[in-house]
Short mmCIF file of C-alpha atoms in Angstrom, two decimals:
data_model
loop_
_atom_site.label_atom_id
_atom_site.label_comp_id
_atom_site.label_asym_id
_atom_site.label_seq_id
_atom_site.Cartn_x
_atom_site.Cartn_y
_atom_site.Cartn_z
CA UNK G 1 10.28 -30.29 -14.05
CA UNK G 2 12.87 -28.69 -12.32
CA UNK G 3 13.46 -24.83 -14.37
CA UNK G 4 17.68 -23.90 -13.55
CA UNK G 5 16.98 -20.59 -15.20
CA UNK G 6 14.52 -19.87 -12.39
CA UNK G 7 16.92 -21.56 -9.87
CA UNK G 8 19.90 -19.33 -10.44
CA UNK G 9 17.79 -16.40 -11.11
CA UNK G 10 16.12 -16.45 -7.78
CA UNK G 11 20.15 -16.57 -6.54
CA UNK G 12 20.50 -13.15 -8.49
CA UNK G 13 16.97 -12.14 -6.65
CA UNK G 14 18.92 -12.49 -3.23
CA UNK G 15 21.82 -10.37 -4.27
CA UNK G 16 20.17 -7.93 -5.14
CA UNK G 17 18.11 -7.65 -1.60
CA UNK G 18 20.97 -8.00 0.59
CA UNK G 19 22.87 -5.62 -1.50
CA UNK G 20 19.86 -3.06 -1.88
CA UNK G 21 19.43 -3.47 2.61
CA UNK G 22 23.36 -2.93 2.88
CA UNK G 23 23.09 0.47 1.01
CA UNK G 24 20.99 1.91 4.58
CA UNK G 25 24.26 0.51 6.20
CA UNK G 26 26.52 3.87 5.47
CA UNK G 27 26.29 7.77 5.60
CA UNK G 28 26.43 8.70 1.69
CA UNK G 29 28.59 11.98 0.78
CA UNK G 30 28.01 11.21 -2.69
CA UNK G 31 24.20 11.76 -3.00
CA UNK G 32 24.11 10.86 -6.55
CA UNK G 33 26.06 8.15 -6.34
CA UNK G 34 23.19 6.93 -3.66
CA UNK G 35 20.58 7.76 -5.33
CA UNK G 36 21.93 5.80 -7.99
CA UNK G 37 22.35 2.58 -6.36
CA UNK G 38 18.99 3.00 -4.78
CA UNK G 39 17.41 3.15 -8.39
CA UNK G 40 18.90 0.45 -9.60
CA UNK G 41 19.52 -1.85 -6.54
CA UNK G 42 16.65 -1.64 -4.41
CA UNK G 43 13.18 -3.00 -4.84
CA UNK G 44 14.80 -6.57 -5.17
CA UNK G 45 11.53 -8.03 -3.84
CA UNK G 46 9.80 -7.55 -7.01
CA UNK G 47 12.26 -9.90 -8.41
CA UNK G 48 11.19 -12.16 -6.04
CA UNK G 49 7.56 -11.45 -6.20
CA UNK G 50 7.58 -12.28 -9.95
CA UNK G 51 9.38 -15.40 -8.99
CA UNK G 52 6.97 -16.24 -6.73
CA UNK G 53 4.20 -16.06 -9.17
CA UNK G 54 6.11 -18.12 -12.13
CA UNK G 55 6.80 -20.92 -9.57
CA UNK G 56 3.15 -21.04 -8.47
CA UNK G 57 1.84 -21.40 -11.48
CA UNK G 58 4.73 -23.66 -12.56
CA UNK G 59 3.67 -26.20 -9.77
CA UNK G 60 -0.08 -25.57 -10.19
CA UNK G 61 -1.02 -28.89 -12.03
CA UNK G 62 -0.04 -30.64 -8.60
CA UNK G 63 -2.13 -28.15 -6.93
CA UNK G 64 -3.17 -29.54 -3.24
CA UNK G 65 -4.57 -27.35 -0.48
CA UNK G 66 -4.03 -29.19 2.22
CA UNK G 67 -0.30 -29.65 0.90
CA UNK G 68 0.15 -26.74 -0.34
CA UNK G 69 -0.69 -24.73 3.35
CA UNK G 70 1.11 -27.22 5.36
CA UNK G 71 4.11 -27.04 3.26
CA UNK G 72 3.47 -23.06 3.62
CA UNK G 73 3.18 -23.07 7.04
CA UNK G 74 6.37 -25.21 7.79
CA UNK G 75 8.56 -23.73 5.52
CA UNK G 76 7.51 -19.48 5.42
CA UNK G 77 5.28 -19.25 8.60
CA UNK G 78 7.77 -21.03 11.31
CA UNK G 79 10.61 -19.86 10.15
CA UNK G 80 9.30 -16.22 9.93
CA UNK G 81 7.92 -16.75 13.82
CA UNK G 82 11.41 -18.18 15.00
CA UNK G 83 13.93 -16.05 13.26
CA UNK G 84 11.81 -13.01 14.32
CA UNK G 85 11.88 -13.22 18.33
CA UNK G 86 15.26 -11.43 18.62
CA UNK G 87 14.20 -8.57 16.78
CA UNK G 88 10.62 -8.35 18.59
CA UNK G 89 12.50 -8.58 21.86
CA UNK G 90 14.27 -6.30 21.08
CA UNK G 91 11.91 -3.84 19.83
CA UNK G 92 8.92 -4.43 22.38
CA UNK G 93 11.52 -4.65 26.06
CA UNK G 94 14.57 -2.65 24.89
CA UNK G 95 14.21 0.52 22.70
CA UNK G 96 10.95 1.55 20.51
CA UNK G 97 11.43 0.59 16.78
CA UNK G 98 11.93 4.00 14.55
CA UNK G 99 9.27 4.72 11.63
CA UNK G 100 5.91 2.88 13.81
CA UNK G 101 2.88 4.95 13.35
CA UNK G 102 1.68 7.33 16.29
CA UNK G 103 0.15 5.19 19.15
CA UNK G 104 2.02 1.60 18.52
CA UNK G 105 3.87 1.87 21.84
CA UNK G 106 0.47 3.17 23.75
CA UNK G 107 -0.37 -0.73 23.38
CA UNK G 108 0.37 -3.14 25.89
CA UNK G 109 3.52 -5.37 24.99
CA UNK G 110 1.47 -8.45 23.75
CA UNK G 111 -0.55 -6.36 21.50
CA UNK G 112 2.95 -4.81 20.25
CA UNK G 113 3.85 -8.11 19.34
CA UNK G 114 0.88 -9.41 17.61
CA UNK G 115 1.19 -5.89 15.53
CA UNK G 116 4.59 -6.56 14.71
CA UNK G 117 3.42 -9.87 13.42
CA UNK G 118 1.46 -9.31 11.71
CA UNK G 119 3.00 -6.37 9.81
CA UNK G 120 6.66 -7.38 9.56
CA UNK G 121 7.68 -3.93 10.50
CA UNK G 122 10.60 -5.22 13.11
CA UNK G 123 12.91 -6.53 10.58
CA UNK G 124 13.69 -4.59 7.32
CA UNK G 125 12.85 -7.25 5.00
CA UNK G 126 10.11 -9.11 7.01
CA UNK G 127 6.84 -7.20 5.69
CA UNK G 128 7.43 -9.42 2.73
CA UNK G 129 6.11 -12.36 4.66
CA UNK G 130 2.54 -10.98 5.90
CA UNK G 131 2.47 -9.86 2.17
CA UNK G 132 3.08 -13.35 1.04
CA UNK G 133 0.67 -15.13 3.09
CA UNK G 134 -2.05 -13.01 1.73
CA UNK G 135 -1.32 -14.42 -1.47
CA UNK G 136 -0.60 -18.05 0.11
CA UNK G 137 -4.71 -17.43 1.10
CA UNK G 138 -5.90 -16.55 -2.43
CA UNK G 139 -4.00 -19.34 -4.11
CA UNK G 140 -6.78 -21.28 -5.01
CA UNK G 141 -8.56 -18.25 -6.55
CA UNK G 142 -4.90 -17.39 -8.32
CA UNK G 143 -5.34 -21.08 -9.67
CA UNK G 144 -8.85 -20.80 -10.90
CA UNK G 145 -7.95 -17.68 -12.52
CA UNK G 146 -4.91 -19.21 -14.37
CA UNK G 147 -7.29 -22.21 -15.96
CA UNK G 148 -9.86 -19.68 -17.75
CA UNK G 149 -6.74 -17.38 -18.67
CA UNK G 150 -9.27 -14.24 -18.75
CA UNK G 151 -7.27 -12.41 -15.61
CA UNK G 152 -3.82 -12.11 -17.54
CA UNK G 153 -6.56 -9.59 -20.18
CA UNK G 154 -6.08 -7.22 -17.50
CA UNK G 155 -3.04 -7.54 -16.61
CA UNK G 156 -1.64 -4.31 -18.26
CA UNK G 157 -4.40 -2.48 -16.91
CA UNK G 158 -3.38 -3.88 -13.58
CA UNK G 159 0.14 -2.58 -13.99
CA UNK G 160 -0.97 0.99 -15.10
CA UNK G 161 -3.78 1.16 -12.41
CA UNK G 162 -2.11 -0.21 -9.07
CA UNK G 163 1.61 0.32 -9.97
CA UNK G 164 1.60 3.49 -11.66
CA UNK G 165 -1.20 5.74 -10.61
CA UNK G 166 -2.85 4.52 -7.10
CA UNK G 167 -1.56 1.76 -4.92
CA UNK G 168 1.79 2.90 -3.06
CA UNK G 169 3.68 -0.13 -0.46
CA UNK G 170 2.29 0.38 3.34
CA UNK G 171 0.64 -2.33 5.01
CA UNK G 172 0.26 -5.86 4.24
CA UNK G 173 -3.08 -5.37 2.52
CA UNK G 174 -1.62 -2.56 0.70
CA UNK G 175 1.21 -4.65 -0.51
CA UNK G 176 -0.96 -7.64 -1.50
CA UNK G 177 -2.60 -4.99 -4.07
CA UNK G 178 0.65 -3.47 -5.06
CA UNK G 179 2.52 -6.91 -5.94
CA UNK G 180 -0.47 -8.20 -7.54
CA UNK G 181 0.13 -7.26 -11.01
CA UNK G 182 4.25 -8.21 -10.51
CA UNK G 183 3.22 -11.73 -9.41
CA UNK G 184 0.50 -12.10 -12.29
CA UNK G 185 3.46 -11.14 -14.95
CA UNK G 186 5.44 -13.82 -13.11
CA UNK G 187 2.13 -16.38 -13.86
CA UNK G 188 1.50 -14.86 -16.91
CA UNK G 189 5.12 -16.00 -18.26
CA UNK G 190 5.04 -19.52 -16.91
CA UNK G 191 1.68 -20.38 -18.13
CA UNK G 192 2.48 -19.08 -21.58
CA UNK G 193 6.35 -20.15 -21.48
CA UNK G 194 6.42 -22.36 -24.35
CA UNK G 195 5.31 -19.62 -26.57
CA UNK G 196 6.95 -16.96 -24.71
CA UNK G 197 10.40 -18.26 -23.97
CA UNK G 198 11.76 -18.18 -27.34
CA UNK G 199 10.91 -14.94 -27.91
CA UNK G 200 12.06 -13.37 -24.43
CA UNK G 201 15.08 -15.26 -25.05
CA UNK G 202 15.79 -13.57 -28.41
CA UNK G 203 18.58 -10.59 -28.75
CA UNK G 204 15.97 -8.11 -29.86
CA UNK G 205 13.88 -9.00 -26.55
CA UNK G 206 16.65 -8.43 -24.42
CA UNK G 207 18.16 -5.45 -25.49
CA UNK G 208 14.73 -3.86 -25.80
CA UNK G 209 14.05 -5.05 -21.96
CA UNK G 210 17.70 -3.69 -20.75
CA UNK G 211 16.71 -0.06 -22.74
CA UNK G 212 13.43 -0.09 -20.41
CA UNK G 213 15.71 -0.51 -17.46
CA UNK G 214 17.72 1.53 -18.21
CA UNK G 215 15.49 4.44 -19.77
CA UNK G 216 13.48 4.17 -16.38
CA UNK G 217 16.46 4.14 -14.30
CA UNK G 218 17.73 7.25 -15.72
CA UNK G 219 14.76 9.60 -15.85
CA UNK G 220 14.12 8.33 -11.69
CA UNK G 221 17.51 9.74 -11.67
CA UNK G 222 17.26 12.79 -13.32
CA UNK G 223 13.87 13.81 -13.52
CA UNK G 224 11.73 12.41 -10.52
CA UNK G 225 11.94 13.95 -7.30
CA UNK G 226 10.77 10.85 -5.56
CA UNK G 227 12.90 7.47 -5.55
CA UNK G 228 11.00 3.98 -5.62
CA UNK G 229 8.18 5.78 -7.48
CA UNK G 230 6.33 4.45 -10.46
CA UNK G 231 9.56 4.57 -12.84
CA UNK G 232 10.91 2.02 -10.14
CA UNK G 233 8.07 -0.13 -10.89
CA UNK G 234 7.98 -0.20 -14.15
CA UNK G 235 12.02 -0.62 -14.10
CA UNK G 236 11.63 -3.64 -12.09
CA UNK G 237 9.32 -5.10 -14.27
CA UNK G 238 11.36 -4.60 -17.40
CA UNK G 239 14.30 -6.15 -14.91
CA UNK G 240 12.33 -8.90 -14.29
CA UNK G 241 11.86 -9.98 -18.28
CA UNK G 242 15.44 -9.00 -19.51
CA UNK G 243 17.02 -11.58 -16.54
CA UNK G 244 14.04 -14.02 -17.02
CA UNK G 245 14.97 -14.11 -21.04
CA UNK G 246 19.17 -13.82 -20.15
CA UNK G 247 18.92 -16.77 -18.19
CA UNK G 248 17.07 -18.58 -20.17
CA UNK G 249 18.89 -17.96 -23.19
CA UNK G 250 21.86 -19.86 -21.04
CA UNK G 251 20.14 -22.18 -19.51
CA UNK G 252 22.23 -25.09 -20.72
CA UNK G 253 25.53 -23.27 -19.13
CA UNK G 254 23.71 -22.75 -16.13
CA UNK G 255 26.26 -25.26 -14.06
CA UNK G 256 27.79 -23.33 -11.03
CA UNK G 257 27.50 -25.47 -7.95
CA UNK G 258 28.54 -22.38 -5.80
CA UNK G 259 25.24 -20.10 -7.76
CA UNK G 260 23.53 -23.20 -6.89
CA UNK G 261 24.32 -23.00 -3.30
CA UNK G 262 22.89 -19.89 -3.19
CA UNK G 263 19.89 -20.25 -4.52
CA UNK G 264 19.18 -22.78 -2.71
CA UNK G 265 19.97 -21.05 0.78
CA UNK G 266 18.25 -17.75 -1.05
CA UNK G 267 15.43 -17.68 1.47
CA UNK G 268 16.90 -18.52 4.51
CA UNK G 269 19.12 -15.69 3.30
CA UNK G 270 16.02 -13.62 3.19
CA UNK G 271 15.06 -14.19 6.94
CA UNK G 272 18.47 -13.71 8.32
CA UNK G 273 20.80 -10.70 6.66
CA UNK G 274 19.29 -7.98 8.11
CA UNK G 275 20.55 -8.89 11.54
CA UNK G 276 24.10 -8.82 10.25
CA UNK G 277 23.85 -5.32 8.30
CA UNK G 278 22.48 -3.83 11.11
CA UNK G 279 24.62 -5.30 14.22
CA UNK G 280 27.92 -4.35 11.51
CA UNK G 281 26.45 -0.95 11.35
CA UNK G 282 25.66 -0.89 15.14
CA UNK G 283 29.19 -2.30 16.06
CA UNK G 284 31.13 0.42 13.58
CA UNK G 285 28.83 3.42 14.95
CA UNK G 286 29.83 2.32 18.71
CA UNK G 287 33.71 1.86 17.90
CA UNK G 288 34.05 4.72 15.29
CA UNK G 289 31.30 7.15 17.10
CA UNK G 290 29.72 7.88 13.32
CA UNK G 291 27.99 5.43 10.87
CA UNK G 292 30.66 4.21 8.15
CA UNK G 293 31.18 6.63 5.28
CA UNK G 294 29.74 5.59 1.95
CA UNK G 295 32.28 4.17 -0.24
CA UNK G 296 31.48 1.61 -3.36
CA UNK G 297 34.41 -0.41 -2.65
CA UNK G 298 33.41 -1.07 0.97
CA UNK G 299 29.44 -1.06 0.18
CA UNK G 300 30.46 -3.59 -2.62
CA UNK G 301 32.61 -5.79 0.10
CA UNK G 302 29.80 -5.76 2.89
CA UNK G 303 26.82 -6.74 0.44
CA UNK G 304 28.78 -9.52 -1.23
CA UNK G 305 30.45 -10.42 2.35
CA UNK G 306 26.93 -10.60 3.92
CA UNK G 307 25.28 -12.58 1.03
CA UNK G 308 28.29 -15.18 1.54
CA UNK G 309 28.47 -15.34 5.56
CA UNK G 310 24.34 -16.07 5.42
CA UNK G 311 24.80 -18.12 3.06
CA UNK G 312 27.93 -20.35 4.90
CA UNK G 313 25.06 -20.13 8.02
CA UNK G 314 22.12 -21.44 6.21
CA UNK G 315 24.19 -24.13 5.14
CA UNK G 316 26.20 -25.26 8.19
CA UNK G 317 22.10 -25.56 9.85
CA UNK G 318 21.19 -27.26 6.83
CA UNK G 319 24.25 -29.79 7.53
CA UNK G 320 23.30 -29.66 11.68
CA UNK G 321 19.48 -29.79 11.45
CA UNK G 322 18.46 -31.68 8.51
CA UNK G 323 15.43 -31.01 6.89
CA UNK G 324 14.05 -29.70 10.00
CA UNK G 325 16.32 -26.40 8.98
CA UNK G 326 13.73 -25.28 6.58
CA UNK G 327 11.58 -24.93 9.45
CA UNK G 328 13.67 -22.79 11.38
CA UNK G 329 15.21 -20.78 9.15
CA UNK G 330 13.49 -21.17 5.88
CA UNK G 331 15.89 -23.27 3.81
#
């Protein structure tokens, strides 16, 4: 059965990752104002992590591994291994990528390759997809433990012990760990949704759930030193519930064609926005000889601006290539 409140909120999902990659785009006078937007902006992926996980376990009655990988491999794997040969170029002939760790380069060029591969680390947003797979591989253990029930037990313990106190984001391994618990909560609601949906979707639910974002948000802000620490976590999480139980509470008035549109572009969205936030910053740094100043207006106009111009991309090579678009860039 086809869930709308899932469809539109993986739209808001995308929104929020474009517009949490545009913030890198400017030089910030206002550090508050930065720090802000980081807090409450970025870490999008959790959103879609959690999505992730209620959509697996949505579609787990139909449950076929030989489907399930070749629809995996045609629709995540190609597209990641096309869209990211510019950026690999780029980064193996042209100029060394900034933030590898000590001794990348010493490699020869086709071992620079397979690294970046297999990490993601040559595109902003494209760590996500080694992170995914590793999931992709343990879906029929993710299924097994969904029938007995007995994992979701441990599921707060999960959040506490990797979110909170040990596992930080690094490699794809790392990540695997450090999603686990989001992607669980995103199970955890879909196998339990016809108990769980009316209360989620209640007014008491969802102002307690926008407190705990905001709460979290706000002592990040003013009493962490660190940004995307385990506040963040916990934030998202709480962010993930109140929009899960908004939109299901309208569900029925969920009707926007354009929303639509973007949901259903969201991933090739994914694979393909970082290019244009970073050749816009690359083009205004060469004209203007500084980055672009940080202003809410403009940081508004380019986020929304770059969701939109993906989005009118995906679209025109959904309308040149067919269905044959979702294997080259992901939608």
């Amino acid at each position: 059965m086809f869930l709308g409140y899932i469809h539109f909120f993986r739209a808001l999902a995308i929104l929020f990752i474009v517009c949490g990659h545009t913030i890198d785009t400017f030089a910030w006078d206002n550090e508050n104002l930065e720090r802000t937007l980081r807090i409450f902006i970025c870490n999008g992926s959790m959103l879609f992590v959690f999505i992730a996980g209620y959509l697996f376990q949505h579609l787990s009655g139909k449950f076929s591994p030989a489907s399930y990988y070749r629809t995996k491999i045609k629709n995540v794997i190609s597209p990641y291994l096309i869209v990211s040969i510019p950026a690999i170029i780029a980064f193996v002939l042209v100029l060394p990528r900034d933030n590898m760790w000590d001794g990348f380069y010493d490699n020869s060029w086709w071992q620079q390759v397979i690294l970046f591969y297999l990490t993601g680390k040559h595109l902003a947003p494209l760590w996500f997809i080694p992170m995914i797979a590793i999931f992709y591989l343990f879906a029929p253990l993710l299924i097994k433990a969904d029938r007995n029930a007995l994992i979701y037990i441990l599921l707060p313990f999960m959040v506490v012990g990797v979110g909170v106190f040990s596992i930080d984001r690094g490699l794809p391994l790392q990540n695997f760990i450090h999603f686990l618990p989001v992607y669980l909560l995103g199970m955890f609601c879909s196998h339990y949704r016809l108990k769980l949906n009316p209360l989620i979707k209640s007014i008491v639910f969802l102002l307690v759930s926008a407190g705990l974002v905001l709460v979290f948000g706000v002592y990040e802000l003013f009493y962490s030193d660190d940004t995307m620490g385990y506040e963040n976590y916990l934030q998202k999480l709480a962010m993930s519930l109140f929009f899960l139980g908004l939109f299901i509470r309208f569900n029925e008035h969920l009707t926007s064609k354009f929303i639509g549109r973007i949901a259903d572009t969201s991933f090739g969205v994914f694979f393909i926005h970082s290019y244009f936030i970073t050749a816009g910053r690359m083009a205004y740094q060469h004209i203007m000889g500084v980055p672009p100043a940080g202003n809410i207006f403009i940081y508004l106009l380019m986020g929304f601006g770059t969701l939109l111009f993906c989005v009118y991309l995906i679209t025109l090579a959904q309308r040149i290539f067919g269905s044959r678009s979702r294997m080259l860039v992901g939608s």
